[in-house]
Amino acid sequence: MTTEFPSPRVDENIGRQVRRDQAQTTIRSVVPALCSNLVVAGITTLILWRQVPTALLLSWLCVLVLVTAGRYLIVRHVRDAAFEDRPEDALRRISVGAFFAGMTWAALPIICDLVLARQSGMLLFVFSGLAAGAVAIGPSHSSTSLAF
């Protein structure tokens, strides 16, 4: 004998409001995250300045700054647009930006490993902090944290 349980019905208005609240909270938390991301990138660049070829390091930093600027433009766009009708679209765009930022940070150990393996402890420390920050800043939308 099998018992079938009815699927729970969620009021569409409540679901839509939850998504709007997620989008608003995520949008508010992204700009401080972008600022801290740039500060950490600057500190990391200073630490690695004499150990990694300048051209490689500055190239990585330029890409990170461009990705961060792109993320800021995305946030401005979804904040200024009427995303209340499409909060999923706003969250998706912010998550895509987080993904590209994470990929840019992920390139740094590859660059450093080509040149220098002794900074792996410092890089592990930086990446652990970045991952913890992504989780702490983005709890309203887990996909954004996971994308990073």
PDB file of N, CA, C and O in Angstrom, residues 34-49 52-69 71 98-115 122-124 126-127 130 148:
ATOM      1  N   LEU A  34      32.129  44.192  -3.359  1.00  0.00           N
ATOM      2  CA  LEU A  34      33.014  44.612  -4.441  1.00  0.00           C
ATOM      3  C   LEU A  34      34.153  45.466  -3.903  1.00  0.00           C
ATOM      4  O   LEU A  34      35.306  45.309  -4.316  1.00  0.00           O
ATOM      5  N   CYS A  35      33.838  46.358  -2.977  1.00  0.00           N
ATOM      6  CA  CYS A  35      34.880  47.204  -2.380  1.00  0.00           C
ATOM      7  C   CYS A  35      35.903  46.364  -1.631  1.00  0.00           C
ATOM      8  O   CYS A  35      37.115  46.556  -1.796  1.00  0.00           O
ATOM      9  N   SER A  36      35.427  45.433  -0.823  1.00  0.00           N
ATOM     10  CA  SER A  36      36.371  44.586  -0.075  1.00  0.00           C
ATOM     11  C   SER A  36      37.166  43.696  -1.021  1.00  0.00           C
ATOM     12  O   SER A  36      38.345  43.422  -0.780  1.00  0.00           O
ATOM     13  N   ASN A  37      36.554  43.269  -2.108  1.00  0.00           N
ATOM     14  CA  ASN A  37      37.247  42.461  -3.106  1.00  0.00           C
ATOM     15  C   ASN A  37      38.427  43.235  -3.691  1.00  0.00           C
ATOM     16  O   ASN A  37      39.529  42.694  -3.862  1.00  0.00           O
ATOM     17  N   LEU A  38      38.218  44.518  -3.995  1.00  0.00           N
ATOM     18  CA  LEU A  38      39.299  45.336  -4.541  1.00  0.00           C
ATOM     19  C   LEU A  38      40.398  45.591  -3.507  1.00  0.00           C
ATOM     20  O   LEU A  38      41.587  45.599  -3.855  1.00  0.00           O
ATOM     21  N   VAL A  39      40.019  45.779  -2.261  1.00  0.00           N
ATOM     22  CA  VAL A  39      41.022  45.976  -1.199  1.00  0.00           C
ATOM     23  C   VAL A  39      41.874  44.720  -1.046  1.00  0.00           C
ATOM     24  O   VAL A  39      43.114  44.794  -0.991  1.00  0.00           O
ATOM     25  N   VAL A  40      41.236  43.564  -1.007  1.00  0.00           N
ATOM     26  CA  VAL A  40      41.978  42.302  -0.882  1.00  0.00           C
ATOM     27  C   VAL A  40      42.869  42.090  -2.101  1.00  0.00           C
ATOM     28  O   VAL A  40      44.014  41.629  -1.978  1.00  0.00           O
ATOM     29  N   ALA A  41      42.377  42.436  -3.280  1.00  0.00           N
ATOM     30  CA  ALA A  41      43.196  42.299  -4.493  1.00  0.00           C
ATOM     31  C   ALA A  41      44.419  43.199  -4.426  1.00  0.00           C
ATOM     32  O   ALA A  41      45.525  42.789  -4.803  1.00  0.00           O
ATOM     33  N   GLY A  42      44.247  44.418  -3.947  1.00  0.00           N
ATOM     34  CA  GLY A  42      45.380  45.332  -3.796  1.00  0.00           C
ATOM     35  C   GLY A  42      46.409  44.817  -2.814  1.00  0.00           C
ATOM     36  O   GLY A  42      47.624  44.852  -3.084  1.00  0.00           O
ATOM     37  N   ILE A  43      45.954  44.330  -1.679  1.00  0.00           N
ATOM     38  CA  ILE A  43      46.875  43.782  -0.667  1.00  0.00           C
ATOM     39  C   ILE A  43      47.595  42.556  -1.219  1.00  0.00           C
ATOM     40  O   ILE A  43      48.812  42.406  -1.055  1.00  0.00           O
ATOM     41  N   THR A  44      46.854  41.688  -1.890  1.00  0.00           N
ATOM     42  CA  THR A  44      47.458  40.483  -2.474  1.00  0.00           C
ATOM     43  C   THR A  44      48.499  40.857  -3.520  1.00  0.00           C
ATOM     44  O   THR A  44      49.580  40.259  -3.579  1.00  0.00           O
ATOM     45  N   THR A  45      48.203  41.851  -4.325  1.00  0.00           N
ATOM     46  CA  THR A  45      49.155  42.312  -5.338  1.00  0.00           C
ATOM     47  C   THR A  45      50.425  42.844  -4.684  1.00  0.00           C
ATOM     48  O   THR A  45      51.538  42.535  -5.133  1.00  0.00           O
ATOM     49  N   LEU A  46      50.272  43.618  -3.620  1.00  0.00           N
ATOM     50  CA  LEU A  46      51.447  44.136  -2.912  1.00  0.00           C
ATOM     51  C   LEU A  46      52.293  43.017  -2.315  1.00  0.00           C
ATOM     52  O   LEU A  46      53.525  43.059  -2.374  1.00  0.00           O
ATOM     53  N   ILE A  47      51.642  42.019  -1.773  1.00  0.00           N
ATOM     54  CA  ILE A  47      52.376  40.893  -1.174  1.00  0.00           C
ATOM     55  C   ILE A  47      53.154  40.121  -2.233  1.00  0.00           C
ATOM     56  O   ILE A  47      54.288  39.698  -2.013  1.00  0.00           O
ATOM     57  N   LEU A  48      52.546  39.944  -3.395  1.00  0.00           N
ATOM     58  CA  LEU A  48      53.172  39.144  -4.456  1.00  0.00           C
ATOM     59  C   LEU A  48      54.052  39.964  -5.398  1.00  0.00           C
ATOM     60  O   LEU A  48      54.643  39.414  -6.325  1.00  0.00           O
ATOM     61  N   TRP A  49      54.156  41.272  -5.163  1.00  0.00           N
ATOM     62  CA  TRP A  49      54.811  42.174  -6.103  1.00  0.00           C
ATOM     63  C   TRP A  49      56.224  41.740  -6.488  1.00  0.00           C
ATOM     64  O   TRP A  49      56.587  41.743  -7.654  1.00  0.00           O
ATOM     65  N   VAL A  52      56.234  37.596  -8.158  1.00  0.00           N
ATOM     66  CA  VAL A  52      55.577  37.208  -9.407  1.00  0.00           C
ATOM     67  C   VAL A  52      55.939  38.263 -10.452  1.00  0.00           C
ATOM     68  O   VAL A  52      55.985  39.450 -10.124  1.00  0.00           O
ATOM     69  N   PRO A  53      56.216  37.859 -11.671  1.00  0.00           N
ATOM     70  CA  PRO A  53      56.527  38.852 -12.704  1.00  0.00           C
ATOM     71  C   PRO A  53      55.447  39.941 -12.780  1.00  0.00           C
ATOM     72  O   PRO A  53      54.254  39.652 -12.773  1.00  0.00           O
ATOM     73  N   THR A  54      55.921  41.153 -12.849  1.00  0.00           N
ATOM     74  CA  THR A  54      55.032  42.314 -12.793  1.00  0.00           C
ATOM     75  C   THR A  54      53.964  42.266 -13.885  1.00  0.00           C
ATOM     76  O   THR A  54      52.795  42.573 -13.623  1.00  0.00           O
ATOM     77  N   ALA A  55      54.333  41.884 -15.084  1.00  0.00           N
ATOM     78  CA  ALA A  55      53.369  41.854 -16.188  1.00  0.00           C
ATOM     79  C   ALA A  55      52.231  40.874 -15.894  1.00  0.00           C
ATOM     80  O   ALA A  55      51.057  41.186 -16.132  1.00  0.00           O
ATOM     81  N   LEU A  56      52.566  39.689 -15.377  1.00  0.00           N
ATOM     82  CA  LEU A  56      51.526  38.711 -15.042  1.00  0.00           C
ATOM     83  C   LEU A  56      50.621  39.230 -13.933  1.00  0.00           C
ATOM     84  O   LEU A  56      49.396  39.141 -14.022  1.00  0.00           O
ATOM     85  N   LEU A  57      51.229  39.752 -12.899  1.00  0.00           N
ATOM     86  CA  LEU A  57      50.469  40.220 -11.743  1.00  0.00           C
ATOM     87  C   LEU A  57      49.565  41.402 -12.110  1.00  0.00           C
ATOM     88  O   LEU A  57      48.390  41.438 -11.744  1.00  0.00           O
ATOM     89  N   LEU A  58      50.109  42.350 -12.841  1.00  0.00           N
ATOM     90  CA  LEU A  58      49.298  43.502 -13.242  1.00  0.00           C
ATOM     91  C   LEU A  58      48.205  43.117 -14.230  1.00  0.00           C
ATOM     92  O   LEU A  58      47.115  43.692 -14.214  1.00  0.00           O
ATOM     93  N   SER A  59      48.481  42.142 -15.076  1.00  0.00           N
ATOM     94  CA  SER A  59      47.443  41.656 -15.995  1.00  0.00           C
ATOM     95  C   SER A  59      46.287  41.056 -15.203  1.00  0.00           C
ATOM     96  O   SER A  59      45.114  41.332 -15.490  1.00  0.00           O
ATOM     97  N   TRP A  60      46.633  40.227 -14.219  1.00  0.00           N
ATOM     98  CA  TRP A  60      45.590  39.634 -13.374  1.00  0.00           C
ATOM     99  C   TRP A  60      44.801  40.728 -12.647  1.00  0.00           C
ATOM    100  O   TRP A  60      43.564  40.701 -12.624  1.00  0.00           O
ATOM    101  N   LEU A  61      45.502  41.702 -12.086  1.00  0.00           N
ATOM    102  CA  LEU A  61      44.836  42.775 -11.356  1.00  0.00           C
ATOM    103  C   LEU A  61      43.924  43.584 -12.282  1.00  0.00           C
ATOM    104  O   LEU A  61      42.793  43.931 -11.899  1.00  0.00           O
ATOM    105  N   CYS A  62      44.369  43.862 -13.490  1.00  0.00           N
ATOM    106  CA  CYS A  62      43.538  44.599 -14.447  1.00  0.00           C
ATOM    107  C   CYS A  62      42.270  43.825 -14.796  1.00  0.00           C
ATOM    108  O   CYS A  62      41.178  44.404 -14.862  1.00  0.00           O
ATOM    109  N   VAL A  63      42.413  42.529 -15.010  1.00  0.00           N
ATOM    110  CA  VAL A  63      41.233  41.707 -15.307  1.00  0.00           C
ATOM    111  C   VAL A  63      40.273  41.743 -14.121  1.00  0.00           C
ATOM    112  O   VAL A  63      39.053  41.896 -14.291  1.00  0.00           O
ATOM    113  N   LEU A  64      40.810  41.617 -12.912  1.00  0.00           N
ATOM    114  CA  LEU A  64      39.957  41.646 -11.724  1.00  0.00           C
ATOM    115  C   LEU A  64      39.239  42.993 -11.588  1.00  0.00           C
ATOM    116  O   LEU A  64      38.041  43.038 -11.281  1.00  0.00           O
ATOM    117  N   VAL A  65      39.928  44.073 -11.836  1.00  0.00           N
ATOM    118  CA  VAL A  65      39.300  45.402 -11.761  1.00  0.00           C
ATOM    119  C   VAL A  65      38.211  45.527 -12.822  1.00  0.00           C
ATOM    120  O   VAL A  65      37.119  46.054 -12.548  1.00  0.00           O
ATOM    121  N   LEU A  66      38.462  45.047 -14.029  1.00  0.00           N
ATOM    122  CA  LEU A  66      37.451  45.110 -15.092  1.00  0.00           C
ATOM    123  C   LEU A  66      36.228  44.254 -14.748  1.00  0.00           C
ATOM    124  O   LEU A  66      35.086  44.676 -14.961  1.00  0.00           O
ATOM    125  N   VAL A  67      36.455  43.055 -14.212  1.00  0.00           N
ATOM    126  CA  VAL A  67      35.338  42.189 -13.814  1.00  0.00           C
ATOM    127  C   VAL A  67      34.546  42.850 -12.685  1.00  0.00           C
ATOM    128  O   VAL A  67      33.310  42.842 -12.688  1.00  0.00           O
ATOM    129  N   THR A  68      35.252  43.455 -11.737  1.00  0.00           N
ATOM    130  CA  THR A  68      34.576  44.137 -10.634  1.00  0.00           C
ATOM    131  C   THR A  68      33.769  45.324 -11.143  1.00  0.00           C
ATOM    132  O   THR A  68      32.630  45.547 -10.697  1.00  0.00           O
ATOM    133  N   ALA A  69      34.318  46.074 -12.083  1.00  0.00           N
ATOM    134  CA  ALA A  69      33.574  47.193 -12.680  1.00  0.00           C
ATOM    135  C   ALA A  69      32.325  46.679 -13.401  1.00  0.00           C
ATOM    136  O   ALA A  69      31.247  47.284 -13.311  1.00  0.00           O
ATOM    137  N   ARG A  71      30.690  43.948 -12.663  1.00  0.00           N
ATOM    138  CA  ARG A  71      29.732  43.554 -11.619  1.00  0.00           C
ATOM    139  C   ARG A  71      29.020  44.771 -11.053  1.00  0.00           C
ATOM    140  O   ARG A  71      27.817  44.736 -10.786  1.00  0.00           O
ATOM    141  N   ALA A  98      29.354  37.161 -10.212  1.00  0.00           N
ATOM    142  CA  ALA A  98      30.108  36.502  -9.135  1.00  0.00           C
ATOM    143  C   ALA A  98      30.936  35.345  -9.686  1.00  0.00           C
ATOM    144  O   ALA A  98      32.074  35.112  -9.244  1.00  0.00           O
ATOM    145  N   PHE A  99      30.388  34.618 -10.645  1.00  0.00           N
ATOM    146  CA  PHE A  99      31.122  33.514 -11.260  1.00  0.00           C
ATOM    147  C   PHE A  99      32.400  34.007 -11.934  1.00  0.00           C
ATOM    148  O   PHE A  99      33.483  33.445 -11.741  1.00  0.00           O
ATOM    149  N   PHE A 100      32.297  35.089 -12.700  1.00  0.00           N
ATOM    150  CA  PHE A 100      33.483  35.610 -13.381  1.00  0.00           C
ATOM    151  C   PHE A 100      34.516  36.156 -12.393  1.00  0.00           C
ATOM    152  O   PHE A 100      35.717  36.014 -12.607  1.00  0.00           O
ATOM    153  N   ALA A 101      34.049  36.738 -11.304  1.00  0.00           N
ATOM    154  CA  ALA A 101      34.988  37.193 -10.269  1.00  0.00           C
ATOM    155  C   ALA A 101      35.699  35.998  -9.637  1.00  0.00           C
ATOM    156  O   ALA A 101      36.918  36.028  -9.433  1.00  0.00           O
ATOM    157  N   GLY A 102      34.959  34.957  -9.358  1.00  0.00           N
ATOM    158  CA  GLY A 102      35.576  33.756  -8.792  1.00  0.00           C
ATOM    159  C   GLY A 102      36.581  33.115  -9.730  1.00  0.00           C
ATOM    160  O   GLY A 102      37.648  32.663  -9.310  1.00  0.00           O
ATOM    161  N   MET A 103      36.273  33.115 -11.016  1.00  0.00           N
ATOM    162  CA  MET A 103      37.206  32.548 -11.991  1.00  0.00           C
ATOM    163  C   MET A 103      38.477  33.392 -12.084  1.00  0.00           C
ATOM    164  O   MET A 103      39.575  32.860 -12.266  1.00  0.00           O
ATOM    165  N   THR A 104      38.330  34.702 -11.953  1.00  0.00           N
ATOM    166  CA  THR A 104      39.507  35.572 -11.988  1.00  0.00           C
ATOM    167  C   THR A 104      40.387  35.315 -10.776  1.00  0.00           C
ATOM    168  O   THR A 104      41.614  35.224 -10.896  1.00  0.00           O
ATOM    169  N   TRP A 105      39.772  35.181  -9.607  1.00  0.00           N
ATOM    170  CA  TRP A 105      40.560  34.848  -8.414  1.00  0.00           C
ATOM    171  C   TRP A 105      41.190  33.463  -8.538  1.00  0.00           C
ATOM    172  O   TRP A 105      42.313  33.241  -8.090  1.00  0.00           O
ATOM    173  N   ALA A 106      40.477  32.541  -9.163  1.00  0.00           N
ATOM    174  CA  ALA A 106      41.011  31.187  -9.322  1.00  0.00           C
ATOM    175  C   ALA A 106      42.227  31.150 -10.244  1.00  0.00           C
ATOM    176  O   ALA A 106      43.039  30.222 -10.164  1.00  0.00           O
ATOM    177  N   ALA A 107      42.371  32.137 -11.093  1.00  0.00           N
ATOM    178  CA  ALA A 107      43.531  32.186 -11.992  1.00  0.00           C
ATOM    179  C   ALA A 107      44.809  32.569 -11.250  1.00  0.00           C
ATOM    180  O   ALA A 107      45.909  32.235 -11.700  1.00  0.00           O
ATOM    181  N   LEU A 108      44.683  33.243 -10.121  1.00  0.00           N
ATOM    182  CA  LEU A 108      45.874  33.710  -9.410  1.00  0.00           C
ATOM    183  C   LEU A 108      46.798  32.580  -8.956  1.00  0.00           C
ATOM    184  O   LEU A 108      48.010  32.669  -9.176  1.00  0.00           O
ATOM    185  N   PRO A 109      46.305  31.502  -8.365  1.00  0.00           N
ATOM    186  CA  PRO A 109      47.243  30.429  -7.991  1.00  0.00           C
ATOM    187  C   PRO A 109      47.917  29.780  -9.196  1.00  0.00           C
ATOM    188  O   PRO A 109      49.055  29.329  -9.106  1.00  0.00           O
ATOM    189  N   ILE A 110      47.225  29.754 -10.317  1.00  0.00           N
ATOM    190  CA  ILE A 110      47.835  29.202 -11.531  1.00  0.00           C
ATOM    191  C   ILE A 110      49.000  30.082 -11.958  1.00  0.00           C
ATOM    192  O   ILE A 110      50.082  29.595 -12.277  1.00  0.00           O
ATOM    193  N   ILE A 111      48.778  31.391 -11.934  1.00  0.00           N
ATOM    194  CA  ILE A 111      49.844  32.331 -12.279  1.00  0.00           C
ATOM    195  C   ILE A 111      51.007  32.190 -11.308  1.00  0.00           C
ATOM    196  O   ILE A 111      52.168  32.133 -11.714  1.00  0.00           O
ATOM    197  N   CYS A 112      50.701  32.117 -10.020  1.00  0.00           N
ATOM    198  CA  CYS A 112      51.759  32.029  -9.010  1.00  0.00           C
ATOM    199  C   CYS A 112      52.461  30.686  -9.048  1.00  0.00           C
ATOM    200  O   CYS A 112      53.666  30.613  -8.816  1.00  0.00           O
ATOM    201  N   ASP A 113      51.723  29.630  -9.330  1.00  0.00           N
ATOM    202  CA  ASP A 113      52.338  28.303  -9.363  1.00  0.00           C
ATOM    203  C   ASP A 113      53.321  28.184 -10.511  1.00  0.00           C
ATOM    204  O   ASP A 113      54.281  27.433 -10.438  1.00  0.00           O
ATOM    205  N   LEU A 114      53.079  28.914 -11.563  1.00  0.00           N
ATOM    206  CA  LEU A 114      54.019  28.915 -12.672  1.00  0.00           C
ATOM    207  C   LEU A 114      55.357  29.508 -12.254  1.00  0.00           C
ATOM    208  O   LEU A 114      56.394  29.189 -12.816  1.00  0.00           O
ATOM    209  N   VAL A 115      55.319  30.380 -11.262  1.00  0.00           N
ATOM    210  CA  VAL A 115      56.503  31.127 -10.891  1.00  0.00           C
ATOM    211  C   VAL A 115      57.033  30.719  -9.529  1.00  0.00           C
ATOM    212  O   VAL A 115      58.224  30.518  -9.330  1.00  0.00           O
ATOM    213  N   MET A 122      49.955  31.603   1.784  1.00  0.00           N
ATOM    214  CA  MET A 122      49.328  32.921   1.754  1.00  0.00           C
ATOM    215  C   MET A 122      48.103  32.908   0.845  1.00  0.00           C
ATOM    216  O   MET A 122      47.054  33.452   1.184  1.00  0.00           O
ATOM    217  N   LEU A 123      48.219  32.258  -0.312  1.00  0.00           N
ATOM    218  CA  LEU A 123      47.082  32.195  -1.229  1.00  0.00           C
ATOM    219  C   LEU A 123      45.931  31.405  -0.622  1.00  0.00           C
ATOM    220  O   LEU A 123      44.767  31.782  -0.769  1.00  0.00           O
ATOM    221  N   LEU A 124      46.241  30.326   0.077  1.00  0.00           N
ATOM    222  CA  LEU A 124      45.202  29.549   0.746  1.00  0.00           C
ATOM    223  C   LEU A 124      44.480  30.409   1.778  1.00  0.00           C
ATOM    224  O   LEU A 124      43.258  30.378   1.890  1.00  0.00           O
ATOM    225  N   VAL A 126      44.189  33.742   1.745  1.00  0.00           N
ATOM    226  CA  VAL A 126      43.393  34.730   1.026  1.00  0.00           C
ATOM    227  C   VAL A 126      42.121  34.095   0.478  1.00  0.00           C
ATOM    228  O   VAL A 126      41.014  34.633   0.628  1.00  0.00           O
ATOM    229  N   PHE A 127      42.246  32.929  -0.147  1.00  0.00           N
ATOM    230  CA  PHE A 127      41.077  32.293  -0.748  1.00  0.00           C
ATOM    231  C   PHE A 127      40.084  31.814   0.297  1.00  0.00           C
ATOM    232  O   PHE A 127      38.877  31.850   0.075  1.00  0.00           O
ATOM    233  N   LEU A 130      38.190  34.869   1.225  1.00  0.00           N
ATOM    234  CA  LEU A 130      37.256  35.258   0.167  1.00  0.00           C
ATOM    235  C   LEU A 130      36.027  34.347   0.154  1.00  0.00           C
ATOM    236  O   LEU A 130      34.897  34.817   0.007  1.00  0.00           O
ATOM    237  N   PHE A 148      30.492  32.252  -6.987  1.00  0.00           N
ATOM    238  CA  PHE A 148      31.793  32.840  -6.724  1.00  0.00           C
ATOM    239  C   PHE A 148      32.791  31.748  -6.400  1.00  0.00           C
ATOM    240  O   PHE A 148      33.880  31.703  -6.845  1.00  0.00           O
TER     241      PHE A 148
END
